[in-house]
Amino acid sequence: MDHEGKTMPEAALTWPLLGEAMQPRGSGALWLPASRTLVVSDLHLGKAERNARRGGGLWPPYENAETLTRLDHEIAACDPACIVALGDSFDDDACVEGLDPETRGRIEAMVAARRWIWVTGNHDPAPTGLDGDSADAVTLGALTLRHIAEASACGEISGHYHPKARLRIRGRRIARKCFLASAGRIILPAFGAFTGGLDVLDPAFAPLFDRDACVILTGDRPVMVPCAHLRRMAA
């Protein structure tokens, strides 16, 4: 607790980006203490509803509740002044209209409690019918927050790719969502419960990261692994 009695963020691994120390959280959220900004990407709320609407069958309708509960925990832990939802917050435009009243109420209460910025994603523009600000990108000092990384950018925080790492540890194979980070950029994992992932060794990441990059595995205790070690550890 701090001197005002507020809950402070847990001790966490810190990653420097253009001189700003930030904390990749085990949940997949990114905490920027200097500006008290909490960043989450790719919530993909409404994914099950969208799948059913498009004739893809019925999935268990739990992903919204699970995603929002995890986000509630991060908000309680960090007490942010601002939340940036870094694109693909909803699985498509119609998902906002398809929200059940309880889920919609939870989202509206979160958005009303502090500054909230919806960044445009490739699945969704700014959500219609919900409060909060909207932007194609957000600038915080030397940092730029956007949905899809731009190869020429430096000081960039983005999402979109849903990075995931596959490793063999003590003879056991694991696959885990992860951050992908270098001196000039960081890509967040998907925060949504029903989201898949793109292996960090996929060629899509090659234009964005050099061999000095690291993955930061999500989980109870975030763990950093140099990308140069991944092929050996995945074998």
Tab-separated table of C-alpha atoms in Angstrom:
chain	number	residue	atom	x	y	z
A	1	MET	CA	0.000	0.000	0.000
A	2	ASP	CA	1.195	3.553	-0.641
A	3	HIS	CA	0.839	6.510	1.734
A	4	GLU	CA	-2.703	7.138	0.463
A	5	GLY	CA	-3.725	3.547	1.109
A	6	LYS	CA	-3.972	2.537	-2.563
A	7	THR	CA	-2.954	-0.878	-3.823
A	8	MET	CA	0.329	-0.640	-5.702
A	9	PRO	CA	1.430	-2.794	-8.651
A	10	GLU	CA	3.218	-6.029	-7.828
A	11	ALA	CA	6.978	-6.110	-8.189
A	12	ALA	CA	7.584	-7.016	-11.813
A	13	LEU	CA	10.138	-7.411	-14.513
A	14	THR	CA	10.961	-4.018	-16.042
A	15	TRP	CA	11.676	-3.309	-19.710
A	16	PRO	CA	13.251	0.005	-20.819
A	17	LEU	CA	11.912	1.627	-23.991
A	18	LEU	CA	13.549	4.930	-24.994
A	19	GLY	CA	14.428	5.594	-21.396
A	20	GLU	CA	11.014	4.801	-19.945
A	21	ALA	CA	10.819	1.848	-17.591
A	22	MET	CA	7.666	-0.188	-18.148
A	23	GLN	CA	6.385	-3.410	-16.679
A	24	PRO	CA	5.134	-6.278	-18.864
A	25	ARG	CA	2.571	-7.875	-16.572
A	26	GLY	CA	1.953	-11.584	-16.227
A	27	SER	CA	-1.587	-11.058	-17.480
A	28	GLY	CA	-0.398	-9.651	-20.813
A	29	ALA	CA	-1.104	-6.027	-19.874
A	30	LEU	CA	1.670	-3.403	-20.001
A	31	TRP	CA	2.033	-0.922	-17.135
A	32	LEU	CA	3.679	2.470	-17.732
A	33	PRO	CA	4.260	3.860	-14.213
A	34	ALA	CA	5.512	7.308	-15.260
A	35	SER	CA	2.205	8.209	-16.918
A	36	ARG	CA	0.096	5.759	-14.867
A	37	THR	CA	-1.125	4.216	-18.113
A	38	LEU	CA	-2.300	0.623	-18.439
A	39	VAL	CA	-2.160	-0.789	-21.971
A	40	VAL	CA	-4.017	-3.891	-23.145
A	41	SER	CA	-4.329	-5.187	-26.678
A	42	ASP	CA	-6.604	-7.475	-28.662
A	43	LEU	CA	-9.392	-8.074	-26.162
A	44	HIS	CA	-11.541	-9.467	-29.015
A	45	LEU	CA	-14.690	-9.138	-26.923
A	46	GLY	CA	-17.682	-10.826	-28.517
A	47	LYS	CA	-15.652	-13.471	-30.342
A	48	ALA	CA	-18.057	-16.299	-29.427
A	49	GLU	CA	-21.099	-14.226	-30.382
A	50	ARG	CA	-19.528	-13.293	-33.731
A	51	ASN	CA	-18.687	-16.924	-34.455
A	52	ALA	CA	-22.294	-17.988	-33.803
A	53	ARG	CA	-23.686	-15.066	-35.807
A	54	ARG	CA	-21.636	-16.088	-38.814
A	55	GLY	CA	-22.739	-19.716	-38.664
A	56	GLY	CA	-19.627	-21.078	-37.032
A	57	GLY	CA	-21.400	-22.917	-34.229
A	58	LEU	CA	-21.757	-22.223	-30.528
A	59	TRP	CA	-18.749	-21.714	-28.282
A	60	PRO	CA	-18.999	-21.488	-24.493
A	61	PRO	CA	-20.050	-17.854	-23.872
A	62	TYR	CA	-17.493	-17.181	-21.162
A	63	GLU	CA	-14.766	-15.247	-22.902
A	64	ASN	CA	-16.170	-11.775	-22.222
A	65	ALA	CA	-16.536	-12.416	-18.494
A	66	GLU	CA	-13.077	-13.995	-18.207
A	67	THR	CA	-11.383	-11.199	-20.144
A	68	LEU	CA	-13.124	-8.444	-18.185
A	69	THR	CA	-12.420	-10.112	-14.835
A	70	ARG	CA	-8.702	-10.262	-15.642
A	71	LEU	CA	-8.818	-6.623	-16.705
A	72	ASP	CA	-10.597	-5.715	-13.463
A	73	HIS	CA	-7.743	-7.348	-11.530
A	74	GLU	CA	-5.136	-5.334	-13.434
A	75	ILE	CA	-7.024	-2.091	-12.837
A	76	ALA	CA	-7.285	-2.854	-9.124
A	77	ALA	CA	-3.572	-3.705	-8.915
A	78	CYS	CA	-2.241	-0.702	-10.838
A	79	ASP	CA	-4.870	2.026	-10.245
A	80	PRO	CA	-4.202	3.613	-13.666
A	81	ALA	CA	-5.137	7.159	-14.580
A	82	CYS	CA	-5.593	6.078	-18.194
A	83	ILE	CA	-6.309	2.818	-20.000
A	84	VAL	CA	-5.362	2.372	-23.648
A	85	ALA	CA	-7.125	-0.489	-25.432
A	86	LEU	CA	-4.696	-1.036	-28.281
A	87	GLY	CA	-7.072	-2.139	-31.050
A	88	ASP	CA	-9.224	-5.174	-31.838
A	89	SER	CA	-11.082	-4.557	-28.596
A	90	PHE	CA	-14.122	-6.180	-30.232
A	91	ASP	CA	-14.094	-9.019	-32.722
A	92	ASP	CA	-16.056	-6.908	-35.208
A	93	ASP	CA	-18.236	-3.771	-35.262
A	94	ALA	CA	-21.474	-5.646	-34.567
A	95	CYS	CA	-20.114	-7.202	-31.357
A	96	VAL	CA	-20.901	-4.007	-29.425
A	97	GLU	CA	-24.583	-4.309	-30.325
A	98	GLY	CA	-24.477	-8.008	-29.446
A	99	LEU	CA	-23.299	-7.459	-25.861
A	100	ASP	CA	-25.619	-8.747	-23.166
A	101	PRO	CA	-26.740	-6.102	-20.641
A	102	GLU	CA	-24.467	-7.361	-17.846
A	103	THR	CA	-21.337	-7.336	-20.009
A	104	ARG	CA	-22.168	-3.961	-21.478
A	105	GLY	CA	-22.702	-2.579	-17.977
A	106	ARG	CA	-19.300	-3.850	-16.837
A	107	ILE	CA	-17.555	-2.214	-19.796
A	108	GLU	CA	-19.425	1.081	-19.337
A	109	ALA	CA	-18.465	1.163	-15.641
A	110	MET	CA	-14.778	0.609	-16.473
A	111	VAL	CA	-14.782	3.312	-19.135
A	112	ALA	CA	-16.570	5.814	-16.891
A	113	ALA	CA	-14.115	5.387	-13.992
A	114	ARG	CA	-11.008	6.891	-15.661
A	115	ARG	CA	-9.701	8.138	-18.984
A	116	TRP	CA	-10.132	5.448	-21.617
A	117	ILE	CA	-8.760	5.454	-25.168
A	118	TRP	CA	-9.953	3.027	-27.848
A	119	VAL	CA	-7.237	2.635	-30.512
A	120	THR	CA	-8.435	1.600	-33.958
A	121	GLY	CA	-7.750	-2.024	-34.860
A	122	ASN	CA	-8.086	-4.017	-38.056
A	123	HIS	CA	-11.157	-5.799	-36.652
A	124	ASP	CA	-12.827	-2.704	-35.252
A	125	PRO	CA	-12.778	1.066	-35.634
A	126	ALA	CA	-13.663	3.089	-32.525
A	127	PRO	CA	-16.557	1.221	-30.886
A	128	THR	CA	-19.877	2.945	-31.497
A	129	GLY	CA	-22.248	3.382	-28.592
A	130	LEU	CA	-19.560	3.349	-25.903
A	131	ASP	CA	-17.918	6.295	-24.158
A	132	GLY	CA	-14.195	6.989	-24.090
A	133	ASP	CA	-11.869	8.652	-26.579
A	134	SER	CA	-10.803	7.094	-29.863
A	135	ALA	CA	-7.615	7.431	-31.923
A	136	ASP	CA	-5.645	5.751	-34.672
A	137	ALA	CA	-2.541	6.134	-32.485
A	138	VAL	CA	-1.619	7.627	-29.111
A	139	THR	CA	1.529	9.604	-28.334
A	140	LEU	CA	2.994	9.508	-24.814
A	141	GLY	CA	6.185	11.571	-24.810
A	142	ALA	CA	8.612	9.753	-27.134
A	143	LEU	CA	6.369	6.675	-27.330
A	144	THR	CA	3.766	5.876	-29.971
A	145	LEU	CA	0.976	3.405	-29.229
A	146	ARG	CA	-0.779	1.866	-32.256
A	147	HIS	CA	-2.386	-1.396	-33.231
A	148	ILE	CA	-0.084	-2.664	-35.994
A	149	ALA	CA	3.686	-2.160	-35.812
A	150	GLU	CA	5.421	-0.076	-38.462
A	151	ALA	CA	8.882	-1.300	-39.402
A	152	SER	CA	10.360	2.221	-39.497
A	153	ALA	CA	9.044	3.213	-36.062
A	154	CYS	CA	11.075	3.568	-32.878
A	155	GLY	CA	9.621	3.828	-29.405
A	156	GLU	CA	6.540	1.913	-30.483
A	157	ILE	CA	4.042	-0.088	-28.441
A	158	SER	CA	1.700	-2.236	-30.521
A	159	GLY	CA	-0.388	-5.409	-30.644
A	160	HIS	CA	-2.138	-7.194	-33.529
A	161	TYR	CA	0.161	-10.208	-33.937
A	162	HIS	CA	-0.771	-12.078	-30.728
A	163	PRO	CA	2.838	-13.265	-30.170
A	164	LYS	CA	3.263	-16.699	-28.645
A	165	ALA	CA	6.401	-18.677	-27.752
A	166	ARG	CA	6.873	-22.443	-27.795
A	167	LEU	CA	9.601	-23.871	-25.583
A	168	ARG	CA	10.846	-27.161	-24.223
A	169	ILE	CA	11.686	-26.858	-20.532
A	170	ARG	CA	12.899	-29.860	-18.528
A	171	GLY	CA	11.626	-32.186	-21.237
A	172	ARG	CA	8.161	-30.645	-21.285
A	173	ARG	CA	6.822	-28.570	-24.183
A	174	ILE	CA	4.986	-25.377	-23.315
A	175	ALA	CA	3.289	-22.722	-25.431
A	176	ARG	CA	2.585	-19.378	-23.837
A	177	LYS	CA	1.467	-15.908	-24.844
A	178	CYS	CA	4.329	-13.460	-24.643
A	179	PHE	CA	5.553	-9.930	-25.203
A	180	LEU	CA	8.118	-9.472	-27.965
A	181	ALA	CA	10.496	-6.652	-27.068
A	182	SER	CA	13.625	-4.883	-28.271
A	183	ALA	CA	15.343	-1.569	-27.566
A	184	GLY	CA	12.988	0.207	-29.972
A	185	ARG	CA	9.604	-1.478	-29.695
A	186	ILE	CA	7.407	-3.881	-27.785
A	187	ILE	CA	4.509	-5.963	-29.102
A	188	LEU	CA	1.882	-7.029	-26.593
A	189	PRO	CA	0.225	-10.439	-26.462
A	190	ALA	CA	-3.509	-10.697	-26.990
A	191	PHE	CA	-5.316	-10.037	-23.710
A	192	GLY	CA	-8.565	-11.719	-24.805
A	193	ALA	CA	-9.453	-15.146	-23.468
A	194	PHE	CA	-10.342	-16.811	-26.802
A	195	THR	CA	-7.408	-15.495	-28.835
A	196	GLY	CA	-4.830	-17.653	-30.577
A	197	GLY	CA	-1.223	-16.685	-31.203
A	198	LEU	CA	1.473	-16.329	-33.849
A	199	ASP	CA	4.765	-18.063	-33.085
A	200	VAL	CA	7.489	-15.495	-32.466
A	201	LEU	CA	9.760	-17.387	-34.879
A	202	ASP	CA	7.331	-16.686	-37.715
A	203	PRO	CA	8.878	-14.665	-40.590
A	204	ALA	CA	6.252	-11.940	-40.068
A	205	PHE	CA	8.325	-10.666	-37.121
A	206	ALA	CA	11.657	-10.568	-38.998
A	207	PRO	CA	11.291	-6.979	-40.345
A	208	LEU	CA	10.466	-5.708	-36.865
A	209	PHE	CA	13.115	-7.275	-34.607
A	210	ASP	CA	16.836	-7.976	-34.627
A	211	ARG	CA	18.531	-10.790	-32.765
A	212	ASP	CA	18.802	-8.583	-29.671
A	213	ALA	CA	15.058	-8.990	-29.088
A	214	CYS	CA	13.595	-10.898	-26.161
A	215	VAL	CA	10.345	-12.626	-25.431
A	216	ILE	CA	8.724	-12.071	-22.051
A	217	LEU	CA	6.489	-15.001	-21.194
A	218	THR	CA	3.188	-14.305	-19.473
A	219	GLY	CA	2.122	-16.219	-16.395
A	220	ASP	CA	2.340	-15.937	-12.619
A	221	ARG	CA	5.911	-14.643	-12.923
A	222	PRO	CA	6.890	-13.058	-16.261
A	223	VAL	CA	10.088	-14.653	-17.595
A	224	MET	CA	12.473	-13.107	-20.154
A	225	VAL	CA	14.107	-15.285	-22.822
A	226	PRO	CA	16.478	-13.891	-25.510
A	227	CYS	CA	15.114	-14.612	-28.980
A	228	ALA	CA	18.552	-15.915	-29.967
A	229	HIS	CA	17.957	-18.868	-27.607
A	230	LEU	CA	14.448	-19.723	-28.766
A	231	ARG	CA	15.205	-22.131	-31.606
A	232	ARG	CA	17.421	-24.201	-29.333
A	233	MET	CA	14.880	-24.127	-26.511
A	234	ALA	CA	12.000	-25.038	-28.847
A	235	ALA	CA	13.761	-28.078	-30.351
